Structures are given as structure tokens and as C-alpha cells.
Short mmCIF file of C-alpha atoms in Angstrom, two decimals:
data_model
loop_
_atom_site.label_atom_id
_atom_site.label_comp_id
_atom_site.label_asym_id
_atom_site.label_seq_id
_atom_site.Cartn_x
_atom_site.Cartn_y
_atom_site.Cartn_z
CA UNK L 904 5.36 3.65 56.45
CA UNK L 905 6.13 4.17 60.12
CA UNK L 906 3.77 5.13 62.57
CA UNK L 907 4.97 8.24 64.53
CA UNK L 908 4.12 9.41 60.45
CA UNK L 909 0.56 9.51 61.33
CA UNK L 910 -0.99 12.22 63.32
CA UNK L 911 -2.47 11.15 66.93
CA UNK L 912 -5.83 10.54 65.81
CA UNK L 913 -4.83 8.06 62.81
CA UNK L 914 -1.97 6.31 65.40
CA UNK L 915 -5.25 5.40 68.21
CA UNK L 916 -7.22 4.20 65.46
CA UNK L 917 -4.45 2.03 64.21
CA UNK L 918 -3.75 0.63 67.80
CA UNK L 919 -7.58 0.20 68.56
CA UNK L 920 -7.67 -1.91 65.63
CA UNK L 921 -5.26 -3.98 66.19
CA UNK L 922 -6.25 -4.25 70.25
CA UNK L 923 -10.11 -4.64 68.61
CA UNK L 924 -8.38 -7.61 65.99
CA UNK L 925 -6.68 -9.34 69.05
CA UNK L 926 -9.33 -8.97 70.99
CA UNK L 927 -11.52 -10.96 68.69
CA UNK L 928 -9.15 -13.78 67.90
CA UNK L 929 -9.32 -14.02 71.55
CA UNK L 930 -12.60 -14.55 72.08
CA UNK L 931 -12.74 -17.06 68.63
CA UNK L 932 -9.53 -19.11 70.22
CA UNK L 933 -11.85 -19.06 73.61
CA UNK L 934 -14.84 -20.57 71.54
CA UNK L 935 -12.64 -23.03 70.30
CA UNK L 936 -11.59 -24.17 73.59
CA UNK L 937 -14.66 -24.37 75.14
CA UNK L 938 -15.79 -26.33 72.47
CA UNK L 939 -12.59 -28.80 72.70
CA UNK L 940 -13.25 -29.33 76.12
CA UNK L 941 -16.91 -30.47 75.84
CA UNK L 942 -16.41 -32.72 72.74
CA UNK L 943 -13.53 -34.25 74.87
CA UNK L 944 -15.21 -35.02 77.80
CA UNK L 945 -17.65 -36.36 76.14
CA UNK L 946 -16.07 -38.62 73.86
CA UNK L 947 -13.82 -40.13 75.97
CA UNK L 948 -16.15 -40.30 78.72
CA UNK L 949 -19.85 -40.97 77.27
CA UNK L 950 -18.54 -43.01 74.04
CA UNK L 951 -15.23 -44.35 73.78
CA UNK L 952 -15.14 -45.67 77.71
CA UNK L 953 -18.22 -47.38 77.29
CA UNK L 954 -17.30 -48.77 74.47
CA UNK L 955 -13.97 -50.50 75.59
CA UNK L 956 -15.75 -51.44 79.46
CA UNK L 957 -18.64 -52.96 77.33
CA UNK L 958 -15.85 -55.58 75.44
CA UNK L 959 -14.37 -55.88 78.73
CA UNK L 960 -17.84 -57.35 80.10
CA UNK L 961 -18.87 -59.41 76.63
CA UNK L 962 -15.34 -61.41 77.58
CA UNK L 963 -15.94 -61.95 81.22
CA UNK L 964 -19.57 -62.96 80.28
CA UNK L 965 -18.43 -65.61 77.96
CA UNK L 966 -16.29 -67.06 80.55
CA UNK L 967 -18.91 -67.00 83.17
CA UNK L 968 -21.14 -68.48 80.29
CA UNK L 969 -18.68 -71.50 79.75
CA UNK L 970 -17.84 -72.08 83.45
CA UNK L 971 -21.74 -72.78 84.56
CA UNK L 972 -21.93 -75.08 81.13
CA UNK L 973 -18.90 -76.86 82.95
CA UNK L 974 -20.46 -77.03 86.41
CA UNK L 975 -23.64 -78.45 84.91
CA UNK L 976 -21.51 -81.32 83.76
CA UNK L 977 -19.75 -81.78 87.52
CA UNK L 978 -22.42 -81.63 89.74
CA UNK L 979 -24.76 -83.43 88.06
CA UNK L 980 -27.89 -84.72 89.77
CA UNK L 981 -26.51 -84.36 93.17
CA UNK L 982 -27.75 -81.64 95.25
CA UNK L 983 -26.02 -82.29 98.17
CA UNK L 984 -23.49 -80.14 97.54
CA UNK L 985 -24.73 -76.92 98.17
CA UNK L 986 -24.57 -75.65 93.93
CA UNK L 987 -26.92 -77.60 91.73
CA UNK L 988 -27.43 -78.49 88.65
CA UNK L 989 -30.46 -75.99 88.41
CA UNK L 990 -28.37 -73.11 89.88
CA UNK L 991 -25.60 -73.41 87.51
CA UNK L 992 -27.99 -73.28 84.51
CA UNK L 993 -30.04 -70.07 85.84
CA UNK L 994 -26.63 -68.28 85.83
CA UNK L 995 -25.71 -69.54 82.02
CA UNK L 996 -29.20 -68.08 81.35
CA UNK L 997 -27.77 -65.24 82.63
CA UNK L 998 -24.81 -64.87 81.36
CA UNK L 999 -26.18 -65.55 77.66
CA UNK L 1000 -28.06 -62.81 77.88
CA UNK L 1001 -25.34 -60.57 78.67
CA UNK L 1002 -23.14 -61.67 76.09
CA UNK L 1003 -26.19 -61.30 73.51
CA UNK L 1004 -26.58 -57.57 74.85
CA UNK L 1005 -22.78 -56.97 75.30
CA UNK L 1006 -22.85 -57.65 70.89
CA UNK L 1007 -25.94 -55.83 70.84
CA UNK L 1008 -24.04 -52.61 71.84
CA UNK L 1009 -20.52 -53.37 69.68
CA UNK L 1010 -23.00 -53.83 67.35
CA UNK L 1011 -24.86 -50.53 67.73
CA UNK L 1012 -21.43 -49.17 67.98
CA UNK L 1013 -19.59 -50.68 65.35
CA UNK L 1014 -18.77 -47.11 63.16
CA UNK L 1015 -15.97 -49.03 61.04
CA UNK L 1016 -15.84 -51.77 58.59
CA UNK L 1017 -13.26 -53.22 61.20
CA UNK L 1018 -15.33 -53.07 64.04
CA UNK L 1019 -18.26 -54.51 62.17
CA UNK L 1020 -16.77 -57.34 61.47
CA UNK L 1021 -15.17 -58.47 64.36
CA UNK L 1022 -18.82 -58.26 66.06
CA UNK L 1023 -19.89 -60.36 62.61
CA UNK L 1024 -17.73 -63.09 63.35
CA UNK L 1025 -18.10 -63.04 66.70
CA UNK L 1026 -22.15 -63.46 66.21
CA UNK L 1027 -20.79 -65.92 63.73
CA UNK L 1028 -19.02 -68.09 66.60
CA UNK L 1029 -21.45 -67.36 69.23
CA UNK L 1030 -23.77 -69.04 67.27
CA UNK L 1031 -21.74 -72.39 66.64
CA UNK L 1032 -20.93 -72.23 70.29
CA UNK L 1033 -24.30 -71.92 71.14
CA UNK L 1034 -25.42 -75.03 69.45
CA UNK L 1035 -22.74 -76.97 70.76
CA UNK L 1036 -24.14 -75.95 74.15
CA UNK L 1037 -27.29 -76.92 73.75
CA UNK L 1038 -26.11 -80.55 72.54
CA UNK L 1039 -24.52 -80.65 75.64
CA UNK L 1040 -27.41 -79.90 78.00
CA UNK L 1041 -29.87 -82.20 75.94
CA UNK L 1042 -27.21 -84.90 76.29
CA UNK L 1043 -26.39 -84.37 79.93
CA UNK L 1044 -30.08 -84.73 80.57
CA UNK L 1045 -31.07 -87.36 79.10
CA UNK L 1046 -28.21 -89.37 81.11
CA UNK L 1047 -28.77 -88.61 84.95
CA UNK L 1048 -25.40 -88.96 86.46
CA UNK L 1049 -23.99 -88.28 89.63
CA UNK L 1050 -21.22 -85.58 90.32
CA UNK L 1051 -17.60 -85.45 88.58
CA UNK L 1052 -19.22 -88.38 86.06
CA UNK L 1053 -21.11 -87.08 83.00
CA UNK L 1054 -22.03 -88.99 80.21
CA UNK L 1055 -19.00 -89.38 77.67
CA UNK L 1056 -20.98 -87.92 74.65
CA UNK L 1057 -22.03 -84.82 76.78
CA UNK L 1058 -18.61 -84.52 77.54
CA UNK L 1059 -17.90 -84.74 73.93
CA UNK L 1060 -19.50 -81.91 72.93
CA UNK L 1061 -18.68 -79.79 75.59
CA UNK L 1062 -15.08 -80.11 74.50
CA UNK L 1063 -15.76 -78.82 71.34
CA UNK L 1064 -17.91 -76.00 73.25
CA UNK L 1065 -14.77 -74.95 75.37
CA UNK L 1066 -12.58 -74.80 72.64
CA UNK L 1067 -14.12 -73.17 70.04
CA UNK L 1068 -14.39 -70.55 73.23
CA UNK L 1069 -10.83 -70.49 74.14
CA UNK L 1070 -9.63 -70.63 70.36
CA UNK L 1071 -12.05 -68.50 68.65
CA UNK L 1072 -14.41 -66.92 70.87
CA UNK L 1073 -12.53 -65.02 73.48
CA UNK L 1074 -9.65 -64.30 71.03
CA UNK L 1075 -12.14 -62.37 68.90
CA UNK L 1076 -13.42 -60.47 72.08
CA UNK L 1077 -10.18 -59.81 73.43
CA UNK L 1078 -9.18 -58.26 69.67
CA UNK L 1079 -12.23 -56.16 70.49
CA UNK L 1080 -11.30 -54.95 73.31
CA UNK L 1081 -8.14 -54.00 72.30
CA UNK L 1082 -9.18 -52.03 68.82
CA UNK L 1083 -11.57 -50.40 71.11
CA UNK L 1084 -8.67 -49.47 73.83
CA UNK L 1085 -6.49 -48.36 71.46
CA UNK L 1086 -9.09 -46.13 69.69
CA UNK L 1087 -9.54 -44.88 73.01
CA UNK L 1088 -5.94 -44.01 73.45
CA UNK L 1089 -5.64 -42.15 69.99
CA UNK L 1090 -8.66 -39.84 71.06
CA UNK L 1091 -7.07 -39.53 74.14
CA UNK L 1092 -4.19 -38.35 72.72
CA UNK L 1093 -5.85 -36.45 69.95
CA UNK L 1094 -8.18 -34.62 72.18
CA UNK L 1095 -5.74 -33.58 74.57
CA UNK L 1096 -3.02 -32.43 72.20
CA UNK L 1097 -5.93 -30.10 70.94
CA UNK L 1098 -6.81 -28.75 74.24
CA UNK L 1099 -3.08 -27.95 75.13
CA UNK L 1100 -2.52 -26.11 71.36
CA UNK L 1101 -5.65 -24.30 71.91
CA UNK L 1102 -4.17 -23.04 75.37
CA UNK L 1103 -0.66 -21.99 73.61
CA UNK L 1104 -2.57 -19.66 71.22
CA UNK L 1105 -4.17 -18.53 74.20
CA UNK L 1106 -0.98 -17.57 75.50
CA UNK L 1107 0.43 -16.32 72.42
CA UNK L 1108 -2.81 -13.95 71.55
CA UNK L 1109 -2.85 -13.37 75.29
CA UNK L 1110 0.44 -11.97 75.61
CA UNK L 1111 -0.16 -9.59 72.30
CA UNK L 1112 -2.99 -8.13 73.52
CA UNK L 1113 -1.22 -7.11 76.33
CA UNK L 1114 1.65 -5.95 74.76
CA UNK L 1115 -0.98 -4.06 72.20
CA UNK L 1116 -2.79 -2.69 75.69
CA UNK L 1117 0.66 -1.42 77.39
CA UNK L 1118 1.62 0.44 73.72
CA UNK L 1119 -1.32 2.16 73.66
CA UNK L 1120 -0.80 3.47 77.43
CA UNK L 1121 2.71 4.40 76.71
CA UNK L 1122 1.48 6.30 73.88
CA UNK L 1123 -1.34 7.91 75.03
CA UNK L 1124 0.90 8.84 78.61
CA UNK L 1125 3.34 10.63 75.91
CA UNK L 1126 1.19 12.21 74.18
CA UNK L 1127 -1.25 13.43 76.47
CA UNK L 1128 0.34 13.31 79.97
CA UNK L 1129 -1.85 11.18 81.69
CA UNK L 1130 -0.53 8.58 83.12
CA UNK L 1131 -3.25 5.95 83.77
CA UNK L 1132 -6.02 5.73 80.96
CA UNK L 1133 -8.95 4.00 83.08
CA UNK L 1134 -10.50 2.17 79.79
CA UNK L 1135 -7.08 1.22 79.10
CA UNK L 1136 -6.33 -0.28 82.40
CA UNK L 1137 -9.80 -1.59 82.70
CA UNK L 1138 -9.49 -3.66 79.26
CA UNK L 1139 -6.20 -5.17 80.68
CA UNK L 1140 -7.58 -6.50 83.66
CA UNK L 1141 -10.43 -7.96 81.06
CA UNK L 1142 -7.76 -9.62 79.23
CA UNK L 1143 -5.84 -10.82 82.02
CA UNK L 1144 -8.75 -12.75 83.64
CA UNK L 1145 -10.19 -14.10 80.17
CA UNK L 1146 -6.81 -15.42 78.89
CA UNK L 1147 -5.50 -16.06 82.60
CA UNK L 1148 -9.02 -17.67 82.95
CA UNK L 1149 -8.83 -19.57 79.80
CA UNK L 1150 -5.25 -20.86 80.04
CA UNK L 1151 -6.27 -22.31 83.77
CA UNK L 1152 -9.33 -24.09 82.34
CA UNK L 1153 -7.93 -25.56 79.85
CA UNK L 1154 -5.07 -26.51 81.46
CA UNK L 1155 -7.85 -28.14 84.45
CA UNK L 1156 -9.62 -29.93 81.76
CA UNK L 1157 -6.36 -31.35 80.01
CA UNK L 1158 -5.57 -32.59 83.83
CA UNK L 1159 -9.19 -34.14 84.01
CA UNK L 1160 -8.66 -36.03 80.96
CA UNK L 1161 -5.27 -37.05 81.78
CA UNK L 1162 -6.89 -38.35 84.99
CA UNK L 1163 -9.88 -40.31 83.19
CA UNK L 1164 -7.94 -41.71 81.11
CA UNK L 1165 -4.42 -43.14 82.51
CA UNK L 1166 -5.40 -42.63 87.11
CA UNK L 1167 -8.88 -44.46 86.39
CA UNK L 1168 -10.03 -45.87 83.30
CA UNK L 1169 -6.41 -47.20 82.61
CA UNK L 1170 -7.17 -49.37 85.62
CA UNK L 1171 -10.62 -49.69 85.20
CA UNK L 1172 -9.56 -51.58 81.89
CA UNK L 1173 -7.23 -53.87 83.66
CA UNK L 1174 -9.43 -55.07 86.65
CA UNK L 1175 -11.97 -56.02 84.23
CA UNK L 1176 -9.38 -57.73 82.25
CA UNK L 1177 -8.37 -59.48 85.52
CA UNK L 1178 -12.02 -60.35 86.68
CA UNK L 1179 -12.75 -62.14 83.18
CA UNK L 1180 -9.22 -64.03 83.04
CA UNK L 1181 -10.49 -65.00 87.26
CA UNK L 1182 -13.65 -66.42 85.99
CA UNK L 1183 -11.98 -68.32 83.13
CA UNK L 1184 -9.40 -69.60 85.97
CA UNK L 1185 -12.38 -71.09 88.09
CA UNK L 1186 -13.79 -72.74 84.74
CA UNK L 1187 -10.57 -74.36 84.62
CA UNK L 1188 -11.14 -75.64 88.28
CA UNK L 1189 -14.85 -77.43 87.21
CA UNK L 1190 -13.48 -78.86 83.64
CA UNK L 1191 -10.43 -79.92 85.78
CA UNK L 1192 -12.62 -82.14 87.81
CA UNK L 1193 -15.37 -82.90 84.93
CA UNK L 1194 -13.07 -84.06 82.29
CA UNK L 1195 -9.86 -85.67 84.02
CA UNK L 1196 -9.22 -86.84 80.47
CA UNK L 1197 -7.87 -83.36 79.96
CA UNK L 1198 -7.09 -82.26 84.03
CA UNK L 1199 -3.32 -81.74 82.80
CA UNK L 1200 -4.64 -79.30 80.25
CA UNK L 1201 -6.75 -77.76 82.23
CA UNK L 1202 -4.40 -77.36 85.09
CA UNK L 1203 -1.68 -75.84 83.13
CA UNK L 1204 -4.29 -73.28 81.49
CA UNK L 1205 -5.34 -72.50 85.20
CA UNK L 1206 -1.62 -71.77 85.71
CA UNK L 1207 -1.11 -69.32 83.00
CA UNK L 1208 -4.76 -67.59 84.08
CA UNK L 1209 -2.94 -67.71 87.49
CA UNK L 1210 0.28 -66.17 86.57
CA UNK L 1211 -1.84 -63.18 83.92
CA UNK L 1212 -3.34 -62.08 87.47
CA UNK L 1213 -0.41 -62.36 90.01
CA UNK L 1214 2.91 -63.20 87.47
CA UNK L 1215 5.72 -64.62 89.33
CA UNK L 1216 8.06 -65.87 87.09
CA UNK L 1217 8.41 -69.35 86.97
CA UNK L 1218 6.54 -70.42 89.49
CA UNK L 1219 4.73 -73.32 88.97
CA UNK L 1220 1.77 -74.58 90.79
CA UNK L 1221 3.83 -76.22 93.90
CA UNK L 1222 5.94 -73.47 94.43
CA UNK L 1223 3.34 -70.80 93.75
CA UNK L 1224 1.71 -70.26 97.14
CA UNK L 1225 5.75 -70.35 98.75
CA UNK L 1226 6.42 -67.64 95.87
CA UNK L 1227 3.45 -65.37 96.28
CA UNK L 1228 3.62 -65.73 100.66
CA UNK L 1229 7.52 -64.40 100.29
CA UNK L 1230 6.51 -61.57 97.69
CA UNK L 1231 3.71 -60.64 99.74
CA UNK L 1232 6.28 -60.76 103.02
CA UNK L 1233 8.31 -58.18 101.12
CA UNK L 1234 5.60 -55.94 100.01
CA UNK L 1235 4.84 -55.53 103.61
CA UNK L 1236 8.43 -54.56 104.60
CA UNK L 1237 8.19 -51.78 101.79
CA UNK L 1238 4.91 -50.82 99.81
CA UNK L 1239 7.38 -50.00 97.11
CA UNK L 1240 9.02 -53.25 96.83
CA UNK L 1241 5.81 -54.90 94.58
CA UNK L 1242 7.64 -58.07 93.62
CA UNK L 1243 4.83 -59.32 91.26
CA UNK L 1244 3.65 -58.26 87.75
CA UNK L 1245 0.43 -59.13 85.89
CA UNK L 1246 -2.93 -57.10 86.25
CA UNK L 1247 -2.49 -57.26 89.97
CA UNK L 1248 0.86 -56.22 89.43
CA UNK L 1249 -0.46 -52.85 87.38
CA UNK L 1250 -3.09 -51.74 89.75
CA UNK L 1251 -0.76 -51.71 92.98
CA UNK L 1252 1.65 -49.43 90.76
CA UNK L 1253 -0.49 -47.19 89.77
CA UNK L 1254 -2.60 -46.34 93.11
CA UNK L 1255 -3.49 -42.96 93.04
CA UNK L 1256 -6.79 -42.49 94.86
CA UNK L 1257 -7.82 -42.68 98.62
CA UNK L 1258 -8.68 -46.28 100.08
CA UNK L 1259 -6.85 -47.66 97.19
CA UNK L 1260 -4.34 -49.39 98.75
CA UNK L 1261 -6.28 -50.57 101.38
CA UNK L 1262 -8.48 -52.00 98.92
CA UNK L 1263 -5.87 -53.96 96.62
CA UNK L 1264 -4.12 -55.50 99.97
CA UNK L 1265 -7.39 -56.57 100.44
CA UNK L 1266 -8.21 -58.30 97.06
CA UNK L 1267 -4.59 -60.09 96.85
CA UNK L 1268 -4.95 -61.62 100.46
CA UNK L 1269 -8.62 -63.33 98.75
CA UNK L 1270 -6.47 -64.33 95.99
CA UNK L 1271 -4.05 -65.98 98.11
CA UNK L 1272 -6.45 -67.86 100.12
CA UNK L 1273 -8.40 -68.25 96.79
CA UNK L 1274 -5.13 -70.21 95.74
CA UNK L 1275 -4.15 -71.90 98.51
CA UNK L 1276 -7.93 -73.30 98.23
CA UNK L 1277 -7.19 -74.60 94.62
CA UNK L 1278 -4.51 -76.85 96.27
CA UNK L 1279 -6.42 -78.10 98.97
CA UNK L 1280 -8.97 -79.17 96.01
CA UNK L 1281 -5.89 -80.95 93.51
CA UNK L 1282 -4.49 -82.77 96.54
CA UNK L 1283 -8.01 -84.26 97.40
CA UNK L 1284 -8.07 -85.53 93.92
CA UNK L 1285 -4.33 -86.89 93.97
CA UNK L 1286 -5.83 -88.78 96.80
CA UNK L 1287 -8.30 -90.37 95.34
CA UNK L 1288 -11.37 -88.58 96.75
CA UNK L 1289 -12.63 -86.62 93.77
CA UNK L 1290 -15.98 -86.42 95.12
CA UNK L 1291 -14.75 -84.50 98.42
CA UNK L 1292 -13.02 -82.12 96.13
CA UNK L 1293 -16.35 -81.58 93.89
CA UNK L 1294 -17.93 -80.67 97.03
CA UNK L 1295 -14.87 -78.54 98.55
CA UNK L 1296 -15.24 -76.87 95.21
CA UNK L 1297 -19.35 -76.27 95.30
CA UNK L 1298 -20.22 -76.10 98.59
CA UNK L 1299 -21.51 -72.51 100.33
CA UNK L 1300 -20.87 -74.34 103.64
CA UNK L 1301 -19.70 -72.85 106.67
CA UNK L 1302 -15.85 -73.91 106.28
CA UNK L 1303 -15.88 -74.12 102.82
CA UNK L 1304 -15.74 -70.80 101.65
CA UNK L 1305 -12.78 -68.85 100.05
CA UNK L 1306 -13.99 -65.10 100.66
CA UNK L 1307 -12.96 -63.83 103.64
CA UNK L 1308 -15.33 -62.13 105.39
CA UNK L 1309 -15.16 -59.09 108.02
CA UNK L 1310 -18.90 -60.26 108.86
CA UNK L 1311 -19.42 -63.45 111.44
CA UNK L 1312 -22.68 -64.31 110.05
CA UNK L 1313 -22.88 -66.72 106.93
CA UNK L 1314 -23.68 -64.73 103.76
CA UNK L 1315 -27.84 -64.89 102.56
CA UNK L 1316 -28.39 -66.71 99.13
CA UNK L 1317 -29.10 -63.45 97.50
CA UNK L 1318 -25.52 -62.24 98.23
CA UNK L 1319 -23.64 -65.34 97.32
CA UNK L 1320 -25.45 -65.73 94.10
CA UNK L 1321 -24.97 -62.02 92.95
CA UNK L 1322 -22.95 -60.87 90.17
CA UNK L 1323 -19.19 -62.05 91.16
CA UNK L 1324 -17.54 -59.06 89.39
CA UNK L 1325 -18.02 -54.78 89.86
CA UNK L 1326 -19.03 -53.72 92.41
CA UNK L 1327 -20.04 -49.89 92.64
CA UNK L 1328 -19.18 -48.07 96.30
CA UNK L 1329 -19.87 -44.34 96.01
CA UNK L 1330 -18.00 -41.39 97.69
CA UNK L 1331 -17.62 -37.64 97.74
CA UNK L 1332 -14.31 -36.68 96.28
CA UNK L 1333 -12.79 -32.59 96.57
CA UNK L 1334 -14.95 -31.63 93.76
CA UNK L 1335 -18.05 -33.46 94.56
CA UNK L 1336 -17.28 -36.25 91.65
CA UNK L 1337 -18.40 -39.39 92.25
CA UNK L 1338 -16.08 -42.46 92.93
CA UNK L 1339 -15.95 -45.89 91.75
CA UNK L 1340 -14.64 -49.09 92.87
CA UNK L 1341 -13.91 -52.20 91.61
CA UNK L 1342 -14.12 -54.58 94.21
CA UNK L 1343 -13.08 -58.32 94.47
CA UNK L 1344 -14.06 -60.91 96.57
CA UNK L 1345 -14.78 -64.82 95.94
CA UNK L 1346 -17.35 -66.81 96.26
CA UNK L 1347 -16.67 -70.64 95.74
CA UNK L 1348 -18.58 -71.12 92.74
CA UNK L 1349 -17.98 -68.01 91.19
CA UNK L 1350 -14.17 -67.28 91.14
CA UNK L 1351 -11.66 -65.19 92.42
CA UNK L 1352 -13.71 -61.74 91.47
CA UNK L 1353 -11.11 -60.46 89.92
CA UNK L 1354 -9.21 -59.67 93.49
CA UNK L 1355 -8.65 -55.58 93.43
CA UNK L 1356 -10.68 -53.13 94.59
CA UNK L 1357 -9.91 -49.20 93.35
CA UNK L 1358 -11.75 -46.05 94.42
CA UNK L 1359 -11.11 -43.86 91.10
CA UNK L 1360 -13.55 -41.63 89.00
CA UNK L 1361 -15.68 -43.98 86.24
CA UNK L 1362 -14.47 -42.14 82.74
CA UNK L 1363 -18.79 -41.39 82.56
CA UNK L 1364 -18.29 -39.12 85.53
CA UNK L 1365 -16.52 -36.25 83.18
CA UNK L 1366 -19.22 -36.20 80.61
#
């Protein structure tokens, strides 16, 4: 039945209820949205994010962990060298702990029989690893010995230590990480896909309404000469600035996400990657020089931890400070011409936030002088004088030092035994958010410090 059959009365009540139906589907399909956006903030930045930065710290602090077992072995009972024996177990103290409240929270948020048992056998291996460790100290105690010589059977078991790490350990926190990264990147996905259909039925109900609106004006006009019905026109500007209104947030929070996830987090991942693959580099440096048994293993795994951070294919060790000093020359004729890959490689092609840049140019210069320092060290012990290069290695000396410093004054012991790893700088950003950075640096003893430094927002800031 058509409509102009109905009498005037029976045609407004027909329009008003389908105007009233729209109207309500809008304001459902505006529920919905608001809803969408809040879940999605908050997954991927109070649960998910954590979740993956958390596996990102459990495998740095099981390198750190190993590294300090190492320098217990190399220095020994000297403690003329600036690092001691004392010192290096304090920060495997440390760094235990960490790793047992890393598992803690895997554990806590281990919501799939997948999950749950990759933290299982990682307890499982911790534990092993742990005994072997403690063989190790009780061995390397009862046999005082002086630097780069520890007792063969301490040695022993350290080896066993190390590579039940490097095969088992760190493998099953890297496969983590990565289940956690990649469930992080489906809700990403999933979350914003939602948003963005919920803003196309905004549109779509949207545009009805309005099209509903403008019949009944036209009709009402006709029938009854006027040509402006003020309820009429003041419902369409009500539906203009809820949909407009609602299509503009949710298009803002789809943005926000988008920038969470791929501007910061994205490299938030791979700096942490990068600062746990620099600590597992400077292991390589002490078991290089405690166990020359195995210094060719150990030097070609500090290669390939070398080339993950700054790749330069084919580059070996000799050629690698000529390789990185000509890439570096280029980058500096053309920001654009970055002709390195690995995680250092990532973060200067995706700079996107203020300071950035100024920040990563920073961090790779460390990492070259980091380098160059690491040949300085091998060429002491191709000379013979393995004891100059445990103390090049150890020493805090003026001279000595790797991490360049805009300050004249040596750094206090509080500040050279801190953390090597994040550090947090704050700033105010357009909208007030907060700003995080990932700095690196290098302190003898305690690596290369994973060598970027990015002022992004932390996914936790759009909770």
C-alpha cells in the first residue's frame, strides 16, 4: 500500500516512527561504540601490552642473570679491577628475582592451555638452570682464583648453565614473547576492525535519519505550507552532531589504537628485544675471556648478537667497524639512506615522534664506540695480555668507559650500577599524554643498553 493512500495524520505517524526507529538504532549503534572503544583501550593497553613488555623483560633478565654468573667466574678474587666478584653476584641476586617475578605474572596471566605451559616448562628449566648455578658458585668458591682463571670444574658447570640458557631457556621465552605479540596483534586487529564497522553503521543509520528528517520537511512544507518546521530542523542538527560526533570519535579512537599499537608499542617491542639480545652480547664478551676453551664460540655468537642489533650483511668482526663507519657516513648525507637492518635498523624507519631521531643517532654512535671497544678488548688478548683486557672489560675507570657522556664529571656508583636497560623521560605531548622513552647508553659491565632511545606514548597511557 502506498503512502500518499493514507490521510496526513496516518502519513506523520508513519514517518515519526520510522525517524523514532532510526533514532533509536542510533543511539544503540552509539552504545556499542562507546563500549568498543573502552574495551579496546583497555585491552590492548592495560592487558595485552603488559603482557608482551613483561616477556620482553623475563628474556633480558635471564641474560643479565647469566652474564653476572659469567663475570663471577672472570674476575675472580681480584678487586682491582674496579667490578668484583661481590658486585657481580648482588646483580644475579637481582636479576633472579626478576626473572622469578617476570613468571610470576605469565603465570598469573597464562588464560590458555598454551600459555600455561610454556610458563610450565619454563619454571621447569629455570629450575635445572638454577641448580647448575648454584654448583657453579659453591665450586668457584671453594677454589680462590685470580681473574680470567677459574677452577676447571666451576667452569664445567657453568657450561652446562649457559647452554641449557641459550638452548632451552631463552628459546622458550622468546616463544613467549612472540605468542604474546601475536595475540596482541589479533586484538589489535580485532578491536579495530570493530570500531571502524561500528562507525560505518553510524554512517549508514546516520545518513537515513537524515534522509527520514528531510522527507518529513518536504512533506509537511507540501502539505501545510510552511517551509521550515523548527522541531524538524532542530532534530537534524541533533542528528548531525551525534552521528557527525560519533563517526569523529570513533574514527579518533581507531587512530589512537593504530598509534599504540604499530608508532609506539611496535617499537617499544623491538628496543626491548634489542636491549636483551645487548646484554646477551656482553655475556658473550665475559665467557669469551672466562672460557677461552670456547672464545671461538663465543665470539661468533657475539657476532650474530652483533649483526640482530645493527645487520650488515656479511660483515664479519674485522670489517664490521669499516662497514658500520661507511653506513653511518651515508646516513648522514641522507636520513633516508638507513643502510642497516636489524632492531636498530626498525626503529630509525619507523620514527614518528619528536626527539626521536635525535635520540636513535644518539644510541647507534654508543654502539659504535661500544664496538670499536670490543676490538680493543680481542686484540689485547691476541696479544697475549688477557689480564689487561679483563680489566679494559671491568673497569669504571676514567678512560675505560664505553658510554659517552655529555657530563665531564665521572658518573657516582649509584648511576653506574643502575638498571642498564629503560629508562623513563616524561613529556607533555598535544593532548597532554604522557611520553616514553627508551633510552640506551653503556656502561662497561653492563652492555650496550640496548642503544635507541624513542619518545612515543607507553600502550598503558590509552587505558
Amino acid at each position: 500500500m502506498e503512502l500518499r493512500s493514507f490521510g496526513a495524520p496516518t502519513r506523520i505517524r508513519l514517518l515519526a516512527g520510522v525517524i523514532a526507529l532510526l533514532v533509536a538504532a542510533l543511539v544503540v549503534v552509539l552504545t556499542v561504540e562507546a563500549h568498543r572503544q573502552r574495551d579496546g583501550l583497555r585491552v590492548i593497553g592495560g592487558q595485552a601490552a603488559p603482557e608482551v613488555v613483561a616477556t620482553a623483560e623475563l628474556y633480558f633478565a635471564l641474560n643479565d642473570m647469566d652474564a653476572q654468573l659469567a663475570n663471577v667466574l672472570l674476575v675472580g678474587d681480584d678487586t682491582t679491577l674496579g667490578f668484583t666478584r661481590a658486585k657481580a653476584l648482588e646483580l644475579y641476586q637481582q636479576r633472579r628475582g626478576q626473572v622469578s617475578a617476570d613468571l610470576q605474572q605469565a603465570a598469573a596471566a597464562a588464560n590458555d592451555p598454551v600459555t600455561a605451559q610454556r610458563v610450565r616448562d619454563l619454571l621447569d628449566a629455570l629450575g635445572r638452570y638454577e641448580t647448575l648455578a648454584a654448583r657453579t658458585l659453591l665450586l668457584d668458591e671453594q677454589h680462590p682464583h685470580p681473574a680470567g682463571d677459574p677452577p676447571a670444574a666451576a667452569l664445567a658447570e657453568y657450561r652446562q648453565a649457559t647452554d641449557l640458557l641459550a638452548g632451552t631457556l631463552l628459546p622458550a621465552a622468546r616463544d613467549l614473547g612472540d605468542h604474546h605479540a601475536a595475540a596482541l596483534a589479533g586484538t589489535y586487529q580485532d578491536q579495530r576492525g570493530e570500531l571502524l564497522t561500528v562507525r560505518a553503521w553510524l554512517l549508514v543509520l546516520g545518513g537515513l535519519l537524515l534522509a527520514a528528517l528531510a522527507v518529513m520537511q518536504v512533506y509537511l512544507a507540501r502539505r501545510f505550507r510552511r517551509v521550515l518546521n523548527a522541531p524538524l530542523l532542530a532534530a537534524t542538527v541533533m542528528v548531525v552532531t551525534l552521528a557527525g560526533g560519533g563517526v569523529a570519535l570513533g574514527t579518533s579512537v581507531a587512530e589512537h589504537l593504530r598509534s599504540a599499537k604499530r608508532d609506539a608499542f611496535d617499537s617499544i617491542l623491538v628496543l626491548e628485544r634489542a636491549r636483551a639480545v645487548s646484554y646477551d652480547a656482553n655475556a658473550d664478551e665475559s665467557r669469551y675471556l672466562a672460557d677461552p676453551e670456547r672464545a671461538g664460540q663465543y665470539e661468533a655468537a657475539f657476532l650474530g648478537k652483533t649483526q640482530q642489533l645493527v645487520t650488515l650483511d656479511g660483515a664479519t668482526l674485522d670489517a664490521y667497524d669499516a662497514r658500520l663507519d661507511a653506513a653511518l657516513q651515508g646516513y648522514r648525507r641522507d636520513q633516508a639512506d638507513v643502510g642497516w637492518r636489524g632492531y636498530l635498523g626498525t626503529e630509525f624507519r619507523n620514527i614518528t615522534f619528536t626527539r626521536e631521531r635525535a635520540a636513535a643517532e644518539t644510541a647507534i654512535a654508543r654502539f659504535q664506540t661500544y664496538q670499536r671497544d670490543d676490538r680493543h678488548i680481542r686484540r689485547l688478548v691476541r696479544d697475549g695480555d688477557r689480564r689487561a683486557a679483563i680489566a679494559f672489560c671491568t673497569s669504571y675507570a676514567p678512560g675505560t668507559r664505553t658510554m659517552p657522556s655529555t657530563s665531564t664529571t665521572r658518573p657516582s656508583s649509584a648511576h653506574r650500577h643502575q638498571p642498564a636497560g629503560v629508562r623513563r623521560s616524561h613529556r607533555r605531548r598535544r593532548a597532554g599524554a604522557v611520553a616514553r622513552g627508551v633510552c640506551a647508553g653503556r656502561d662497561r659491565r653492563r652492555g650496550p643498553r640496548a642503544a635507541v632511545a624513542r619518545a612515543a606514548p607507553a600502550p598503558g597511557e590509552y587505558r
